[in-house]
Amino acid sequence: MSLHIPFDNSYARLPAGFFAAQAPVPVRAPSLIAFNHALAEELQIRGVDDPDLALLLSGNGVPAGASPLAQNYAGHQFGQFNPQLGDGRAVLLGEVVDRNGQRRDIQLKGSGPTPFARRGDGRSWLGPVLREYVVSEAMHALGVPTTRALAATRTGEEVIRERPLPGAVLTRVAASHIRVGTFQAFAARQDYDSLQTLFDYTQGRHYPEAHTPADMLGEVCDRQTRLVAQWMSLGFIHGVMNTDNCTLSGETIDYGPCAFLDAYHSEKRFSSIDRFGRYAYAAQADIILWNMAQLATALVPLVGDEDKAIKDFTEIIHASADTLRAEWTRRFAAKLGISEPETGDGALISDLLGLMQSGGSDFTNTFRALAEGDARDQIADRDGFDAWHARWRERIAGEPEAEALMQRSSPVLIPRNHRIEEMIAASVSGDDALFHRLNAALARPFEAVADYEDLRRPPTKQEEVTATFCGT
Ligand code: AMP
Ligand code: MG
């Protein structure tokens, strides 16, 4: 049976300035590394035993019903506005309406240059493709809103980075690829007709209840601040929270230089290009509000009364700072077994984090050890821990479900940086066993499984990943 993807492509019906029609550029010798059957079923894709599956997912041919295009967008990169970014190495094949009635994008990433490629080659090497596959699927299993990975293919071609590396294509699925930067692209050009069209499209697709720009801004702020609080509760550092990597849907997108904390430190950053720590672990809480302020600025022209718009939008951004703080407290309180945070719980959380930071405790293992009944070994300052522990026991005395709550809030497994690097190195030399093992283990991150005990171990000094790189 041949591949059948039930495309229904609404973005391709938008006006010309929204995209450039662009077919993926064929590659020499495509071969499939992984195909996500469960996700394919969700998307109602049929005929996945098609012998041409690898060809169709690496851009050698276009699946029936697709209308491939590169999306236009702008964005602030490290605070600098770039009016022209766009999909330089990705094409949207089209959309499907999934089993739950939700519209989802299917995109190829690394599928060749587009009119927005500037000086780039439009390609991706194997490392970023496998990293995104593993981490985005792990995030999904951890319960985090995220883009998904449908497939990864080798291209059979080399891409030239610092050295020649194997090329690959990721098939990514997203609620949509509309970014803060998509709104900024039209606002910057003062193309307010297109801006209105984009607003209407986004409203129809993601926020049917939001009737005004203020309504929608409030909803996006709500989703994005909750998302960042959830990232922080898992020790996740996105690494490149540019406004073009910030979705309107509230999904996590772009897993380039992302990393998870090993030892806890609030100022930890990994990305080699994040020199000033703009996107460091704790800075994420401020940066998401900055990004939301950029969205607000782009939406102002859609409101007749500019002064009123600025006043209303400013209030919304300020209120989202409160949402974020409350959501952060709720998430971390849950990791301590507290179902409804009260005044004083913030200090209980911060004091534990302080102990963890001064002794370099492993973030994931400390919280999980707490959930499993003994975290004393995780904290260097034993006296400090004992004093904290007594306060904490007293606080959760009346919480009947504390243990269960903690165990579903603090995972056993995360995609540890050194395991990702180890996996990439193996796959570059042609062995995908570690890639498949990581995917299998991370599918159930809240369960302690004997076979995956080794994946709980923090890195040794030699194994520790100190820098990550953009997915280019
Ligand atoms: P990213 O850092 O992945 O969010 O990408 C930022 C911008 O650079 C986007 O416009 C990408 O399409 C573009 N880009 C990144 N890598 C490449 C590449 N290899 N070829 C063409 N464009 C690229
Ligand atoms: Mg990006």
Short mmCIF file of C-alpha atoms and ligand atoms in Angstrom, two decimals:
data_model
loop_
_atom_site.label_atom_id
_atom_site.label_comp_id
_atom_site.label_asym_id
_atom_site.label_seq_id
_atom_site.Cartn_x
_atom_site.Cartn_y
_atom_site.Cartn_z
CA MET A 1 0.00 0.00 0.00
CA SER A 2 1.32 3.43 -0.78
CA LEU A 3 1.76 6.23 1.71
CA HIS A 4 -1.38 8.24 2.35
CA ILE A 5 -1.21 11.45 4.36
CA PRO A 6 -4.65 13.11 4.58
CA PHE A 7 -3.43 16.62 3.80
CA ASP A 8 -5.63 19.67 4.18
CA ASN A 9 -3.34 22.65 3.63
CA SER A 10 -4.70 25.90 5.02
CA TYR A 11 -1.43 27.85 5.25
CA ALA A 12 -0.85 27.39 1.54
CA ARG A 13 -4.15 29.22 0.94
CA LEU A 14 -2.90 32.38 2.71
CA PRO A 15 -1.73 35.37 0.60
CA ALA A 16 1.62 35.37 -1.21
CA GLY A 17 3.69 37.27 1.37
CA PHE A 18 3.23 34.51 3.92
CA PHE A 19 5.52 32.00 2.24
CA ALA A 20 7.50 30.96 -0.80
CA ALA A 21 6.44 27.81 -2.62
CA GLN A 22 9.42 25.52 -2.35
CA ALA A 23 9.82 21.80 -2.96
CA PRO A 24 12.37 19.88 -0.90
CA VAL A 25 15.65 19.30 -2.76
CA PRO A 26 16.34 15.60 -3.47
CA VAL A 27 19.27 13.85 -1.81
CA ARG A 28 21.58 11.08 -2.98
CA ALA A 29 20.79 7.99 -0.93
CA PRO A 30 18.04 8.39 1.66
CA SER A 31 17.58 5.76 4.36
CA LEU A 32 15.20 5.71 7.28
CA ILE A 33 16.63 5.90 10.81
CA ALA A 34 13.35 6.03 12.70
CA PHE A 35 9.65 6.34 12.06
CA ASN A 36 7.23 7.17 14.87
CA HIS A 37 4.37 4.74 14.26
CA ALA A 38 2.28 5.86 17.23
CA LEU A 39 2.40 9.48 16.06
CA ALA A 40 1.63 8.45 12.47
CA GLU A 41 -1.51 6.73 13.70
CA GLU A 42 -2.51 9.81 15.63
CA LEU A 43 -2.14 11.78 12.39
CA GLN A 44 -4.21 9.20 10.49
CA ILE A 45 -1.36 8.47 8.10
CA ARG A 46 -1.80 5.20 6.23
CA GLY A 47 0.40 2.98 4.07
CA VAL A 48 3.55 3.43 6.15
CA ASP A 49 4.94 0.17 4.75
CA ASP A 50 5.40 2.04 1.46
CA PRO A 51 8.85 1.11 0.11
CA ASP A 52 9.27 4.78 -0.83
CA LEU A 53 8.73 5.99 2.76
CA ALA A 54 12.39 7.01 3.24
CA LEU A 55 12.38 8.79 -0.14
CA LEU A 56 9.25 10.75 0.70
CA LEU A 57 10.50 11.75 4.15
CA SER A 58 13.84 13.01 2.91
CA GLY A 59 12.50 15.13 0.07
CA ASN A 60 13.08 12.80 -2.87
CA GLY A 61 9.58 13.28 -4.11
CA VAL A 62 6.64 14.93 -2.45
CA PRO A 63 3.82 12.91 -0.85
CA ALA A 64 0.49 13.16 -2.67
CA GLY A 65 -1.57 16.12 -1.47
CA ALA A 66 1.36 18.09 -0.05
CA SER A 67 1.87 21.75 -1.01
CA PRO A 68 5.44 22.35 0.10
CA LEU A 69 6.38 25.87 1.13
CA ALA A 70 8.91 27.81 3.17
CA GLN A 71 7.33 30.11 5.74
CA ASN A 72 8.25 33.75 6.05
CA TYR A 73 9.09 35.15 9.48
CA ALA A 74 11.29 37.66 11.27
CA GLY A 75 12.59 37.67 14.82
CA HIS A 76 14.76 39.03 17.58
CA GLN A 77 17.93 36.97 17.84
CA PHE A 78 19.70 37.63 21.16
CA GLY A 79 17.79 40.89 21.35
CA GLN A 80 18.68 42.08 17.82
CA PHE A 81 15.79 42.41 15.41
CA ASN A 82 16.22 40.65 12.08
CA PRO A 83 13.33 41.57 9.73
CA GLN A 84 14.01 38.64 7.41
CA LEU A 85 14.56 35.12 8.71
CA GLY A 86 12.10 32.53 7.42
CA ASP A 87 12.48 28.80 6.84
CA GLY A 88 15.97 28.62 5.38
CA ARG A 89 16.30 24.86 5.60
CA ALA A 90 12.78 23.62 6.20
CA VAL A 91 9.63 23.13 4.17
CA LEU A 92 6.11 22.74 5.42
CA LEU A 93 4.68 19.80 3.49
CA GLY A 94 1.19 20.62 4.66
CA GLU A 95 -1.29 19.97 7.45
CA VAL A 96 -3.46 17.12 8.60
CA VAL A 97 -6.36 17.08 10.99
CA ASP A 98 -5.50 14.45 13.58
CA ARG A 99 -7.60 11.83 15.32
CA ASN A 100 -8.63 14.40 17.94
CA GLY A 101 -9.69 16.98 15.38
CA GLN A 102 -6.54 19.05 15.91
CA ARG A 103 -4.78 20.56 12.88
CA ARG A 104 -1.07 19.67 12.80
CA ASP A 105 1.79 20.79 10.56
CA ILE A 106 4.12 18.27 8.94
CA GLN A 107 7.48 19.83 8.14
CA LEU A 108 10.77 18.57 6.75
CA LYS A 109 13.84 20.14 8.36
CA GLY A 110 17.21 19.94 6.61
CA SER A 111 15.52 19.45 3.25
CA GLY A 112 17.57 21.89 1.19
CA PRO A 113 17.89 25.64 0.65
CA THR A 114 14.86 27.89 0.23
CA PRO A 115 14.57 31.53 -0.85
CA PHE A 116 15.12 32.37 2.86
CA ALA A 117 18.38 30.41 3.16
CA ARG A 118 20.61 33.50 2.90
CA ARG A 119 24.12 32.02 3.00
CA GLY A 120 23.08 28.69 4.54
CA ASP A 121 23.17 25.35 2.73
CA GLY A 122 19.62 24.43 3.77
CA ARG A 123 20.89 21.23 5.30
CA SER A 124 21.28 19.71 8.70
CA TRP A 125 23.80 17.21 9.95
CA LEU A 126 22.83 14.05 11.76
CA GLY A 127 23.56 15.34 15.29
CA PRO A 128 20.87 18.05 15.55
CA VAL A 129 18.31 15.79 13.84
CA LEU A 130 18.79 12.96 16.34
CA ARG A 131 19.00 15.39 19.27
CA GLU A 132 15.69 16.97 18.28
CA TYR A 133 14.10 13.56 17.72
CA VAL A 134 15.12 12.23 21.14
CA VAL A 135 14.61 15.40 23.18
CA SER A 136 11.29 16.46 21.66
CA GLU A 137 9.85 12.97 22.12
CA ALA A 138 11.23 12.87 25.69
CA MET A 139 9.63 16.24 26.41
CA HIS A 140 6.32 14.89 25.16
CA ALA A 141 6.63 11.86 27.43
CA LEU A 142 7.44 14.22 30.31
CA GLY A 143 4.11 15.94 29.63
CA VAL A 144 5.54 19.14 28.13
CA PRO A 145 3.76 20.81 25.17
CA THR A 146 6.19 20.37 22.28
CA THR A 147 6.63 19.78 18.60
CA ARG A 148 7.01 16.07 17.85
CA ALA A 149 9.26 13.92 15.72
CA LEU A 150 7.63 11.76 13.06
CA ALA A 151 10.76 10.50 11.34
CA ALA A 152 14.49 10.86 10.86
CA THR A 153 16.33 9.90 7.69
CA ARG A 154 19.95 9.89 6.61
CA THR A 155 20.46 11.67 3.29
CA GLY A 156 23.49 9.69 2.16
CA GLU A 157 25.21 13.02 1.57
CA GLU A 158 27.78 14.88 3.58
CA VAL A 159 27.28 18.36 4.90
CA ILE A 160 30.28 20.56 5.53
CA ARG A 161 30.49 22.05 9.00
CA GLU A 162 33.86 22.29 10.80
CA ARG A 163 34.38 18.93 9.15
CA PRO A 164 32.29 16.82 6.77
CA LEU A 165 29.42 15.16 8.63
CA PRO A 166 26.56 12.87 7.60
CA GLY A 167 23.45 14.78 6.50
CA ALA A 168 19.96 14.05 7.80
CA VAL A 169 16.36 15.22 7.59
CA LEU A 170 13.89 15.45 10.48
CA THR A 171 10.16 15.21 9.90
CA ARG A 172 8.66 17.49 12.51
CA VAL A 173 5.03 17.75 13.57
CA ALA A 174 3.70 20.90 15.26
CA ALA A 175 0.36 22.38 16.29
CA SER A 176 1.57 25.09 13.91
CA HIS A 177 4.82 26.86 13.09
CA ILE A 178 3.41 30.34 13.72
CA ARG A 179 5.96 32.25 15.78
CA VAL A 180 6.13 35.60 17.55
CA GLY A 181 8.49 36.38 14.66
CA THR A 182 5.75 35.69 12.11
CA PHE A 183 3.73 38.59 13.55
CA GLN A 184 6.88 40.71 13.74
CA ALA A 185 7.59 40.17 10.03
CA PHE A 186 4.37 41.91 8.97
CA ALA A 187 4.39 44.52 11.74
CA ALA A 188 7.94 45.58 10.82
CA ARG A 189 6.90 46.10 7.19
CA GLN A 190 3.78 47.94 8.31
CA ASP A 191 1.80 45.46 6.22
CA TYR A 192 -1.25 45.67 8.46
CA ASP A 193 -3.56 43.84 6.07
CA SER A 194 -1.34 40.76 6.27
CA LEU A 195 -0.97 41.25 10.01
CA GLN A 196 -4.76 41.18 10.35
CA THR A 197 -4.94 38.09 8.12
CA LEU A 198 -2.34 36.37 10.30
CA PHE A 199 -4.24 37.33 13.43
CA ASP A 200 -7.48 35.92 12.03
CA TYR A 201 -5.74 32.73 10.91
CA THR A 202 -4.02 32.21 14.28
CA GLN A 203 -7.20 32.99 16.15
CA GLY A 204 -9.16 30.46 14.11
CA ARG A 205 -6.50 27.81 14.45
CA HIS A 206 -5.47 28.17 18.11
CA TYR A 207 -7.69 30.59 20.00
CA PRO A 208 -11.30 30.39 18.81
CA GLU A 209 -12.43 32.00 22.08
CA ALA A 210 -10.13 35.01 21.74
CA HIS A 211 -11.97 37.74 19.87
CA THR A 212 -9.56 40.65 20.24
CA PRO A 213 -5.78 41.00 20.06
CA ALA A 214 -5.80 41.56 23.84
CA ASP A 215 -7.67 38.27 24.36
CA MET A 216 -5.19 36.40 22.23
CA LEU A 217 -2.17 38.03 23.82
CA GLY A 218 -3.50 36.99 27.23
CA GLU A 219 -3.94 33.39 26.08
CA VAL A 220 -0.49 33.17 24.50
CA CYS A 221 1.10 34.67 27.62
CA ASP A 222 -0.72 32.14 29.73
CA ARG A 223 0.51 29.18 27.69
CA GLN A 224 4.06 30.44 27.32
CA THR A 225 4.56 31.34 30.98
CA ARG A 226 3.19 27.97 32.07
CA LEU A 227 5.47 26.29 29.56
CA VAL A 228 8.57 28.02 30.90
CA ALA A 229 7.63 27.21 34.51
CA GLN A 230 7.30 23.58 33.47
CA TRP A 231 10.69 23.64 31.71
CA MET A 232 12.26 24.99 34.87
CA SER A 233 10.65 22.30 36.98
CA LEU A 234 12.45 19.73 34.82
CA GLY A 235 15.80 21.53 34.70
CA PHE A 236 15.39 22.26 31.00
CA ILE A 237 17.32 25.07 29.36
CA HIS A 238 16.06 25.90 25.88
CA GLY A 239 19.20 27.83 25.00
CA VAL A 240 17.92 29.98 22.13
CA MET A 241 14.68 31.68 23.10
CA ASN A 242 14.74 34.07 20.16
CA THR A 243 11.31 35.37 19.18
CA ASP A 244 11.40 33.22 16.03
CA ASN A 245 11.70 30.19 18.31
CA CYS A 246 8.67 31.15 20.38
CA THR A 247 5.37 29.69 19.17
CA LEU A 248 1.86 31.10 19.30
CA SER A 249 0.58 27.60 20.07
CA GLY A 250 2.55 27.38 23.32
CA GLU A 251 4.58 24.39 22.18
CA THR A 252 8.32 24.12 22.76
CA ILE A 253 10.10 24.44 19.42
CA ASP A 254 13.70 24.18 18.17
CA TYR A 255 15.99 21.94 20.13
CA GLY A 256 19.29 23.34 18.85
CA PRO A 257 21.54 24.12 21.82
CA CYS A 258 19.10 22.92 24.50
CA ALA A 259 20.30 21.02 27.54
CA PHE A 260 19.15 19.69 30.90
CA LEU A 261 20.77 20.68 34.17
CA ASP A 262 23.02 18.11 35.73
CA ALA A 263 24.27 19.93 38.85
CA TYR A 264 21.82 22.64 39.82
CA HIS A 265 22.87 26.23 39.31
CA SER A 266 20.39 29.01 38.63
CA GLU A 267 22.72 30.76 36.19
CA LYS A 268 23.69 27.66 34.24
CA ARG A 269 23.94 28.01 30.47
CA PHE A 270 25.32 25.63 27.87
CA SER A 271 24.92 27.32 24.51
CA SER A 272 28.28 28.36 23.11
CA ILE A 273 26.84 31.50 21.55
CA ASP A 274 24.91 32.65 24.63
CA ARG A 275 27.91 34.57 25.90
CA PHE A 276 26.10 36.80 28.38
CA GLY A 277 23.69 34.21 29.71
CA ARG A 278 20.64 35.86 28.16
CA TYR A 279 19.00 32.44 27.97
CA ALA A 280 20.49 30.90 31.13
CA TYR A 281 18.34 28.60 33.29
CA ALA A 282 16.68 31.15 35.57
CA ALA A 283 16.78 33.96 33.00
CA GLN A 284 14.17 32.05 30.99
CA ALA A 285 11.46 33.40 33.30
CA ASP A 286 12.32 36.99 32.38
CA ILE A 287 13.01 36.37 28.72
CA ILE A 288 9.64 34.82 28.05
CA LEU A 289 8.02 38.04 29.28
CA TRP A 290 10.35 40.04 27.03
CA ASN A 291 9.28 37.84 24.11
CA MET A 292 5.61 38.35 24.99
CA ALA A 293 6.23 42.11 25.03
CA GLN A 294 7.54 41.80 21.45
CA LEU A 295 4.36 39.97 20.47
CA ALA A 296 2.33 42.71 22.15
CA THR A 297 4.22 45.38 20.21
CA ALA A 298 3.51 43.59 16.94
CA LEU A 299 -0.21 43.38 17.79
CA VAL A 300 -0.67 47.08 18.66
CA PRO A 301 -1.38 48.18 15.05
CA LEU A 302 -4.42 45.88 15.02
CA VAL A 303 -6.11 47.99 17.70
CA GLY A 304 -7.71 51.29 16.71
CA ASP A 305 -6.85 53.14 19.93
CA GLU A 306 -3.07 52.82 20.24
CA ASP A 307 -2.78 54.34 23.73
CA LYS A 308 -5.41 52.04 25.09
CA ALA A 309 -3.78 49.03 23.40
CA ILE A 310 -0.42 49.83 24.99
CA LYS A 311 -2.02 50.27 28.40
CA ASP A 312 -4.03 47.03 28.15
CA PHE A 313 -1.14 44.99 26.76
CA THR A 314 1.22 46.25 29.46
CA GLU A 315 -1.24 45.07 32.10
CA ILE A 316 -1.43 41.67 30.44
CA ILE A 317 2.36 41.29 30.45
CA HIS A 318 2.54 42.33 34.10
CA ALA A 319 -0.18 39.86 35.01
CA SER A 320 1.76 37.09 33.24
CA ALA A 321 4.70 37.68 35.54
CA ASP A 322 2.32 36.71 38.36
CA THR A 323 1.06 33.68 36.42
CA LEU A 324 4.62 32.53 35.91
CA ARG A 325 5.54 32.94 39.58
CA ALA A 326 2.40 31.08 40.68
CA GLU A 327 2.95 28.31 38.15
CA TRP A 328 6.62 27.99 39.14
CA THR A 329 5.60 27.66 42.77
CA ARG A 330 2.88 25.14 41.93
CA ARG A 331 5.25 22.98 39.88
CA PHE A 332 8.06 23.00 42.44
CA ALA A 333 5.64 22.56 45.34
CA ALA A 334 4.34 19.44 43.59
CA LYS A 335 7.93 18.16 43.49
CA LEU A 336 7.87 18.50 47.29
CA GLY A 337 4.53 16.70 47.57
CA ILE A 338 2.53 19.86 48.23
CA SER A 339 -0.74 19.94 46.32
CA GLU A 340 -1.83 23.48 47.15
CA PRO A 341 1.00 25.94 47.82
CA GLU A 342 0.65 28.37 50.72
CA THR A 343 2.60 31.42 51.81
CA GLY A 344 5.98 30.21 52.97
CA ASP A 345 6.25 27.37 50.46
CA GLY A 346 8.27 29.59 48.14
CA ALA A 347 10.94 29.84 50.84
CA LEU A 348 10.87 26.09 51.41
CA ILE A 349 11.54 25.53 47.70
CA SER A 350 14.21 28.24 47.44
CA ASP A 351 16.02 26.97 50.51
CA LEU A 352 16.30 23.49 49.04
CA LEU A 353 17.52 24.93 45.73
CA GLY A 354 20.06 26.96 47.69
CA LEU A 355 21.40 23.81 49.35
CA MET A 356 21.51 22.07 45.98
CA GLN A 357 23.33 24.95 44.36
CA SER A 358 26.00 25.35 47.02
CA GLY A 359 26.84 21.66 46.93
CA GLY A 360 26.35 21.08 43.20
CA SER A 361 23.56 18.50 43.64
CA ASP A 362 22.20 16.77 40.58
CA PHE A 363 18.83 18.43 39.83
CA THR A 364 16.93 15.39 38.57
CA ASN A 365 18.34 12.88 41.05
CA THR A 366 17.86 15.09 44.10
CA PHE A 367 14.17 15.64 43.45
CA ARG A 368 13.62 12.02 42.53
CA ALA A 369 15.46 10.85 45.65
CA LEU A 370 13.15 13.07 47.68
CA ALA A 371 10.18 11.36 46.00
CA GLU A 372 11.71 7.94 46.67
CA GLY A 373 12.29 8.69 50.35
CA ASP A 374 15.97 9.55 50.76
CA ALA A 375 17.67 12.61 49.41
CA ARG A 376 20.23 13.07 52.19
CA ASP A 377 23.09 11.64 50.10
CA GLN A 378 22.37 14.16 47.35
CA ILE A 379 23.11 17.23 49.46
CA ALA A 380 26.66 18.06 50.50
CA ASP A 381 25.61 20.15 53.51
CA ARG A 382 24.12 17.37 55.66
CA ASP A 383 23.27 19.58 58.64
CA GLY A 384 21.63 22.10 56.37
CA PHE A 385 19.66 19.30 54.75
CA ASP A 386 18.55 17.82 58.08
CA ALA A 387 17.20 21.17 59.21
CA TRP A 388 15.42 21.69 55.89
CA HIS A 389 14.09 18.13 55.96
CA ALA A 390 12.49 18.61 59.38
CA ARG A 391 10.65 21.73 58.12
CA TRP A 392 9.57 19.92 55.01
CA ARG A 393 8.27 16.81 56.84
CA GLU A 394 6.22 19.07 59.05
CA ARG A 395 4.78 20.90 56.05
CA ILE A 396 3.67 17.76 54.22
CA ALA A 397 2.33 15.97 57.30
CA GLY A 398 -1.23 16.61 56.14
CA GLU A 399 -0.65 15.68 52.47
CA PRO A 400 -2.01 12.16 51.98
CA GLU A 401 -0.96 11.95 48.33
CA ALA A 402 2.49 13.51 48.73
CA GLU A 403 4.51 10.55 47.49
CA ALA A 404 2.42 9.92 44.38
CA LEU A 405 2.40 13.62 43.54
CA MET A 406 6.18 13.82 43.89
CA GLN A 407 6.74 10.75 41.78
CA ARG A 408 4.70 12.11 38.93
CA SER A 409 6.34 15.54 39.17
CA SER A 410 9.98 14.45 39.30
CA PRO A 411 11.13 12.09 36.56
CA VAL A 412 13.59 9.24 36.96
CA LEU A 413 15.00 9.87 33.50
CA ILE A 414 15.76 12.92 31.42
CA PRO A 415 17.77 13.00 28.19
CA ARG A 416 21.07 13.71 29.87
CA ASN A 417 23.46 15.82 27.82
CA HIS A 418 26.32 13.34 27.93
CA ARG A 419 24.04 10.52 26.82
CA ILE A 420 22.84 12.59 23.87
CA GLU A 421 26.44 13.31 22.85
CA GLU A 422 27.39 9.66 23.24
CA MET A 423 24.39 8.64 21.11
CA ILE A 424 25.23 11.16 18.37
CA ALA A 425 28.85 9.97 18.21
CA ALA A 426 27.66 6.36 17.83
CA SER A 427 25.19 7.25 15.08
CA VAL A 428 27.80 9.30 13.20
CA SER A 429 29.88 6.14 13.07
CA GLY A 430 26.84 4.23 11.79
CA ASP A 431 25.48 2.57 14.93
CA ASP A 432 21.94 3.71 15.88
CA ALA A 433 21.49 1.29 18.81
CA LEU A 434 21.97 4.01 21.44
CA PHE A 435 19.51 6.29 19.64
CA HIS A 436 16.84 3.57 19.76
CA ARG A 437 17.66 2.70 23.37
CA LEU A 438 17.33 6.33 24.48
CA ASN A 439 13.96 6.64 22.76
CA ALA A 440 12.72 3.45 24.40
CA ALA A 441 13.92 4.47 27.87
CA LEU A 442 12.62 8.04 27.67
CA ALA A 443 9.15 6.97 26.57
CA ARG A 444 8.34 6.28 30.27
CA PRO A 445 10.45 8.78 32.17
CA PHE A 446 8.59 8.57 35.49
CA GLU A 447 9.15 4.82 35.96
CA ALA A 448 12.24 3.29 37.54
CA VAL A 449 13.20 0.48 35.14
CA ALA A 450 16.10 -1.82 36.09
CA ASP A 451 17.38 -2.03 32.50
CA TYR A 452 17.79 1.73 32.31
CA GLU A 453 19.38 2.27 35.73
CA ASP A 454 22.62 3.43 34.05
CA LEU A 455 20.79 6.33 32.39
CA ARG A 456 20.09 7.84 35.83
CA ARG A 457 23.75 8.39 36.55
CA PRO A 458 25.02 11.98 36.29
CA PRO A 459 28.09 12.55 34.11
CA THR A 460 31.57 12.08 35.48
CA LYS A 461 33.86 15.10 35.21
CA GLN A 462 35.18 13.71 31.89
CA GLU A 463 31.71 13.00 30.52
CA GLU A 464 30.26 16.38 31.45
CA VAL A 465 29.01 18.44 28.51
CA THR A 466 30.13 22.02 28.96
CA ALA A 467 28.93 23.59 25.70
CA THR A 468 26.18 22.97 23.18
CA PHE A 469 25.89 24.35 19.68
CA CYS A 470 23.15 25.70 17.43
CA GLY A 471 21.54 23.08 15.29
CA THR A 472 23.15 24.37 12.13
P1 AMP B 1 17.46 28.45 14.13
O1 AMP B 1 18.69 28.85 14.89
O2 AMP B 1 17.42 27.01 13.77
O3 AMP B 1 16.22 28.89 14.79
O4 AMP B 1 17.56 29.23 12.75
C1 AMP B 1 17.60 30.62 12.64
C2 AMP B 1 17.48 31.01 11.18
O5 AMP B 1 18.61 30.53 10.43
C3 AMP B 1 16.26 30.47 10.48
O6 AMP B 1 15.84 31.43 9.56
C4 AMP B 1 16.79 29.23 9.80
O7 AMP B 1 16.01 28.85 8.71
C5 AMP B 1 18.18 29.70 9.35
N1 AMP B 1 19.12 28.59 9.18
C6 AMP B 1 19.73 27.87 10.15
N2 AMP B 1 20.54 26.93 9.62
C7 AMP B 1 20.45 27.04 8.27
C8 AMP B 1 21.05 26.35 7.15
N3 AMP B 1 21.90 25.34 7.32
N4 AMP B 1 20.69 26.75 5.92
C9 AMP B 1 19.82 27.77 5.73
N5 AMP B 1 19.24 28.45 6.72
C10 AMP B 1 19.54 28.10 7.99
MG MG B 2 14.38 28.44 14.70
#
